[in-house]
Amino acid sequence: MARRTSTAPAAAWPVLLLAGAFEVGYALSVGGSQGFTVLSWSLVAVVFFLLTLFALSLALRRIDVGIGYAVWAGIGAAGAALLGPVFFDETLTPAKALWLTVIIAGVVWLKLADRPRA
């Protein structure tokens, strides 16, 4: 197993953000696939699934798994919840918006916690 350094190179974070964006695409396309009964949406879901796992695996070469996975999942959850009302018949209530803000703040704090120590 490759040895992981204690600092994450800056290049790994944009890849992780890209993986999160792919995760949002995956979640939305799974919703559009209606339980994988709509072929076009199902194919899009499979493509996004492969892209998100590939990008996540690249990012986790340099970012600790716990931090990277939490950020990736947070981006996916928040993105899907924010875009669900745009693409589907979903609602975004003030309570949901508040808790999404908490998730987003947690993701930002995780990124800040992964900064190299001086």
XYZ file of N, CA and C in Angstrom:
354
model
N 0.847 -1.176 0.000
C 0.000 0.000 0.000
C 0.891 1.237 0.000
N 0.517 2.222 -0.798
C 1.298 3.448 -0.884
C 1.194 4.219 0.420
N 2.281 4.841 0.767
C 2.310 5.618 1.990
C 1.648 6.958 1.747
N 0.782 7.348 2.636
C 0.049 8.592 2.520
C 0.772 9.673 3.311
N 0.909 10.834 2.724
C 1.544 11.928 3.445
C 0.513 12.591 4.347
N 1.000 13.344 5.325
C 0.086 13.994 6.257
C -0.574 15.221 5.654
N -0.054 15.715 4.540
C -0.666 16.863 3.898
C -1.269 16.434 2.564
N -2.394 17.028 2.239
C -3.062 16.704 0.984
C -2.659 17.732 -0.063
N -2.105 17.300 -1.190
C -1.771 18.243 -2.243
C -3.011 18.987 -2.727
N -2.809 20.206 -3.136
C -3.927 21.041 -3.562
C -4.693 20.425 -4.725
N -4.043 19.649 -5.560
C -4.700 19.079 -6.732
C -5.755 18.041 -6.362
N -5.648 17.428 -5.210
C -6.610 16.400 -4.823
C -7.977 16.999 -4.487
N -8.008 18.218 -3.985
C -9.279 18.818 -3.584
C -10.182 19.152 -4.769
N -9.673 19.722 -5.852
C -10.560 19.921 -7.011
C -11.101 18.601 -7.562
N -10.296 17.548 -7.516
C -10.769 16.237 -7.973
C -11.875 15.739 -7.052
N -11.729 15.974 -5.749
C -12.771 15.577 -4.806
C -14.054 16.368 -5.053
N -13.924 17.655 -5.331
C -15.102 18.472 -5.639
C -15.778 17.975 -6.915
N -14.982 17.595 -7.902
C -15.525 17.034 -9.130
C -16.255 15.718 -8.839
N -15.673 14.889 -7.984
C -16.327 13.641 -7.579
C -17.666 13.936 -6.906
N -17.702 14.988 -6.094
C -18.962 15.387 -5.453
C -19.996 15.831 -6.469
N -19.557 16.571 -7.485
C -20.478 16.998 -8.540
C -21.012 15.789 -9.302
N -20.149 14.826 -9.588
C -20.597 13.594 -10.239
C -21.587 12.842 -9.348
N -21.376 12.893 -8.045
C -22.284 12.231 -7.112
C -23.666 12.880 -7.155
N -23.698 14.199 -7.264
C -24.977 14.895 -7.408
C -25.667 14.441 -8.689
N -24.901 14.378 -9.792
C -25.461 13.903 -11.049
C -25.990 12.487 -10.937
N -25.260 11.647 -10.215
C -25.702 10.264 -10.010
C -27.013 10.236 -9.230
N -27.081 10.966 -8.135
C -28.289 10.956 -7.311
C -29.499 11.453 -8.100
N -29.315 12.529 -8.838
C -30.430 13.070 -9.615
C -30.852 12.125 -10.730
N -29.886 11.494 -11.391
C -30.246 10.581 -12.480
C -30.887 9.304 -11.954
N -30.496 8.855 -10.761
C -31.184 7.710 -10.154
C -32.637 8.085 -9.880
N -32.852 9.311 -9.412
C -34.232 9.772 -9.202
C -35.016 9.807 -10.505
N -34.355 10.265 -11.570
C -35.016 10.316 -12.871
C -35.246 8.945 -13.486
N -34.468 7.961 -13.060
C -34.599 6.614 -13.630
C -35.839 5.883 -13.133
N -36.489 6.433 -12.107
C -37.699 5.847 -11.529
C -37.484 4.368 -11.206
N -36.475 4.129 -10.387
C -36.174 2.754 -9.978
C -35.532 1.949 -11.098
N -34.740 2.612 -11.913
C -34.051 2.005 -13.058
C -35.028 1.379 -14.056
N -36.184 2.037 -14.221
C -37.152 1.579 -15.217
C -37.128 2.440 -16.478
N -36.468 3.600 -16.423
C -36.322 4.465 -17.595
C -34.894 4.290 -18.094
N -34.756 3.695 -19.263
C -33.437 3.302 -19.760
C -32.473 4.479 -19.883
N -32.905 5.593 -20.464
C -31.988 6.719 -20.682
C -31.424 7.239 -19.365
N -32.295 7.453 -18.373
C -31.837 7.928 -17.072
C -30.987 6.877 -16.367
N -31.312 5.618 -16.566
C -30.535 4.542 -15.955
C -29.115 4.515 -16.500
N -28.978 4.708 -17.810
C -27.644 4.744 -18.419
C -26.852 5.950 -17.926
N -27.518 7.090 -17.819
C -26.854 8.286 -17.285
C -26.409 8.031 -15.845
N -27.237 7.360 -15.061
C -26.890 7.050 -13.668
C -25.647 6.175 -13.605
N -25.567 5.169 -14.460
C -24.398 4.284 -14.468
C -23.133 5.067 -14.824
N -23.230 5.968 -15.792
C -22.068 6.776 -16.184
C -21.625 7.662 -15.020
N -22.578 8.355 -14.397
C -22.220 9.205 -13.254
C -21.666 8.372 -12.102
N -22.200 7.183 -11.879
C -21.710 6.307 -10.821
C -20.241 5.959 -11.051
N -19.908 5.577 -12.270
C -18.519 5.237 -12.585
C -17.608 6.454 -12.471
N -18.079 7.595 -12.942
C -17.271 8.821 -12.858
C -17.028 9.234 -11.408
N -18.067 9.162 -10.570
C -17.893 9.598 -9.182
C -16.951 8.664 -8.430
N -17.062 7.363 -8.674
C -16.154 6.440 -7.989
C -14.719 6.601 -8.467
N -14.541 6.825 -9.756
C -13.198 7.015 -10.281
C -12.558 8.282 -9.711
N -13.289 9.400 -9.761
C -12.747 10.657 -9.238
C -12.503 10.565 -7.733
N -13.412 9.932 -7.011
C -13.225 9.763 -5.566
C -11.983 8.936 -5.277
N -11.773 7.876 -6.032
C -10.596 7.031 -5.797
C -9.307 7.796 -6.064
N -9.309 8.675 -7.057
C -8.116 9.497 -7.314
C -7.864 10.468 -6.166
N -8.922 11.114 -5.696
C -8.770 12.090 -4.609
C -8.302 11.417 -3.321
N -8.775 10.196 -3.069
C -8.420 9.510 -1.821
C -6.997 8.983 -1.820
N -6.295 9.146 -2.916
C -4.862 8.816 -2.908
C -4.106 9.780 -2.011
N -4.600 11.014 -1.894
C -3.890 12.052 -1.130
C -4.679 12.638 0.029
N -5.978 12.394 0.055
C -6.818 12.915 1.139
C -7.216 11.729 2.014
N -7.163 11.915 3.315
C -7.561 10.852 4.239
C -8.972 10.377 3.910
N -9.197 9.078 4.005
C -10.472 8.485 3.621
C -11.635 9.093 4.409
N -11.480 9.241 5.700
C -12.567 9.780 6.520
C -12.971 11.182 6.102
N -11.987 12.031 5.866
C -12.261 13.410 5.436
C -12.830 13.402 4.026
N -12.168 12.701 3.121
C -12.587 12.694 1.723
C -13.986 12.145 1.536
N -14.276 11.044 2.199
C -15.599 10.435 2.051
C -16.674 11.343 2.627
N -16.407 11.956 3.772
C -17.393 12.845 4.392
C -17.674 14.051 3.497
N -16.624 14.627 2.922
C -16.812 15.775 2.032
C -17.593 15.346 0.790
N -17.207 14.231 0.192
C -17.879 13.714 -1.002
C -19.367 13.456 -0.728
N -19.654 12.781 0.371
C -21.041 12.484 0.718
C -21.825 13.758 1.036
N -21.173 14.705 1.702
C -21.835 15.970 2.021
C -22.186 16.759 0.769
N -21.255 16.800 -0.184
C -21.527 17.489 -1.443
C -22.686 16.806 -2.167
N -22.654 15.487 -2.200
C -23.726 14.754 -2.871
C -25.080 14.972 -2.219
N -25.113 14.908 -0.904
C -26.378 15.079 -0.185
C -26.917 16.498 -0.337
N -26.060 17.484 -0.122
C -26.512 18.871 -0.219
C -26.894 19.217 -1.650
N -26.081 18.799 -2.610
C -26.381 19.107 -4.007
C -27.678 18.488 -4.472
N -27.891 17.228 -4.116
C -29.133 16.556 -4.511
C -30.343 17.209 -3.843
N -30.199 17.594 -2.584
C -31.310 18.223 -1.876
C -31.620 19.610 -2.438
N -30.580 20.337 -2.846
C -30.805 21.676 -3.414
C -31.336 21.616 -4.838
N -30.913 20.627 -5.610
C -31.344 20.534 -7.003
C -32.578 19.666 -7.200
N -32.950 18.873 -6.201
C -34.165 18.055 -6.286
C -35.400 18.873 -6.619
N -35.606 20.014 -5.964
C -36.773 20.831 -6.305
C -36.711 21.429 -7.725
N -35.521 21.571 -8.263
C -35.377 22.122 -9.610
C -35.800 21.090 -10.661
N -35.413 19.839 -10.459
C -35.646 18.802 -11.462
C -36.854 17.912 -11.175
N -37.270 17.832 -9.933
C -38.348 16.931 -9.551
C -39.368 17.693 -8.724
N -40.447 17.033 -8.402
C -41.510 17.648 -7.605
C -41.185 17.488 -6.120
N -40.130 18.187 -5.698
C -39.702 18.135 -4.305
C -39.765 19.536 -3.716
N -39.739 19.615 -2.422
C -39.788 20.918 -1.756
C -38.511 21.141 -0.953
N -38.173 22.397 -0.790
C -37.056 22.793 0.064
C -37.614 23.745 1.113
N -37.914 23.188 2.274
C -38.497 23.972 3.356
C -37.395 24.736 4.094
N -37.770 25.729 4.876
C -36.762 26.437 5.675
C -35.989 25.496 6.609
N -36.650 24.511 7.166
C -35.957 23.564 8.056
C -34.928 22.756 7.268
N -35.296 22.285 6.069
C -34.339 21.566 5.236
C -33.165 22.460 4.853
N -33.459 23.707 4.516
C -32.398 24.646 4.139
C -31.438 24.879 5.305
N -31.974 24.974 6.508
C -31.133 25.151 7.694
C -30.176 23.974 7.863
N -30.675 22.759 7.782
C -29.830 21.585 7.993
C -28.868 21.363 6.842
N -29.245 21.768 5.643
C -28.295 21.727 4.528
C -27.156 22.702 4.763
N -27.474 23.844 5.342
C -26.440 24.821 5.691
C -25.470 24.225 6.707
N -25.991 23.475 7.655
C -25.137 22.811 8.645
C -24.218 21.802 7.958
N -24.759 21.035 7.014
C -23.937 20.066 6.274
C -22.841 20.790 5.506
N -23.199 21.847 4.802
C -22.219 22.585 4.004
C -21.146 23.189 4.901
N -21.548 23.742 6.040
C -20.567 24.290 6.986
C -19.642 23.187 7.485
N -20.182 22.012 7.758
C -19.359 20.896 8.200
C -18.356 20.481 7.146
N -18.769 20.471 5.890
C -17.857 20.129 4.796
C -16.727 21.153 4.714
N -17.058 22.424 4.822
C -16.025 23.469 4.790
C -15.063 23.300 5.953
N -15.578 23.036 7.137
C -14.708 22.852 8.300
C -13.827 21.622 8.158
N -14.348 20.565 7.549
C -13.512 19.397 7.300
C -12.359 19.743 6.366
N -12.649 20.527 5.346
C -11.578 20.952 4.421
C -10.545 21.773 5.180
N -10.999 22.691 6.005
C -10.068 23.520 6.776
C -9.260 22.683 7.762
N -9.864 21.641 8.292
C -9.164 20.766 9.240
C -8.078 19.949 8.554
N -8.153 19.820 7.240
C -7.180 19.021 6.498
C -5.986 19.858 6.019
N -5.936 21.117 6.419
C -4.802 21.964 6.048
C -3.532 21.467 6.695
N -2.412 21.623 6.002
C -1.142 21.207 6.607
C -0.844 22.075 7.848
N -0.240 21.451 8.826
C 0.123 22.181 10.051
C 1.465 22.854 9.854
N 1.547 24.052 10.368
C 2.797 24.824 10.227
C 3.831 24.387 11.224
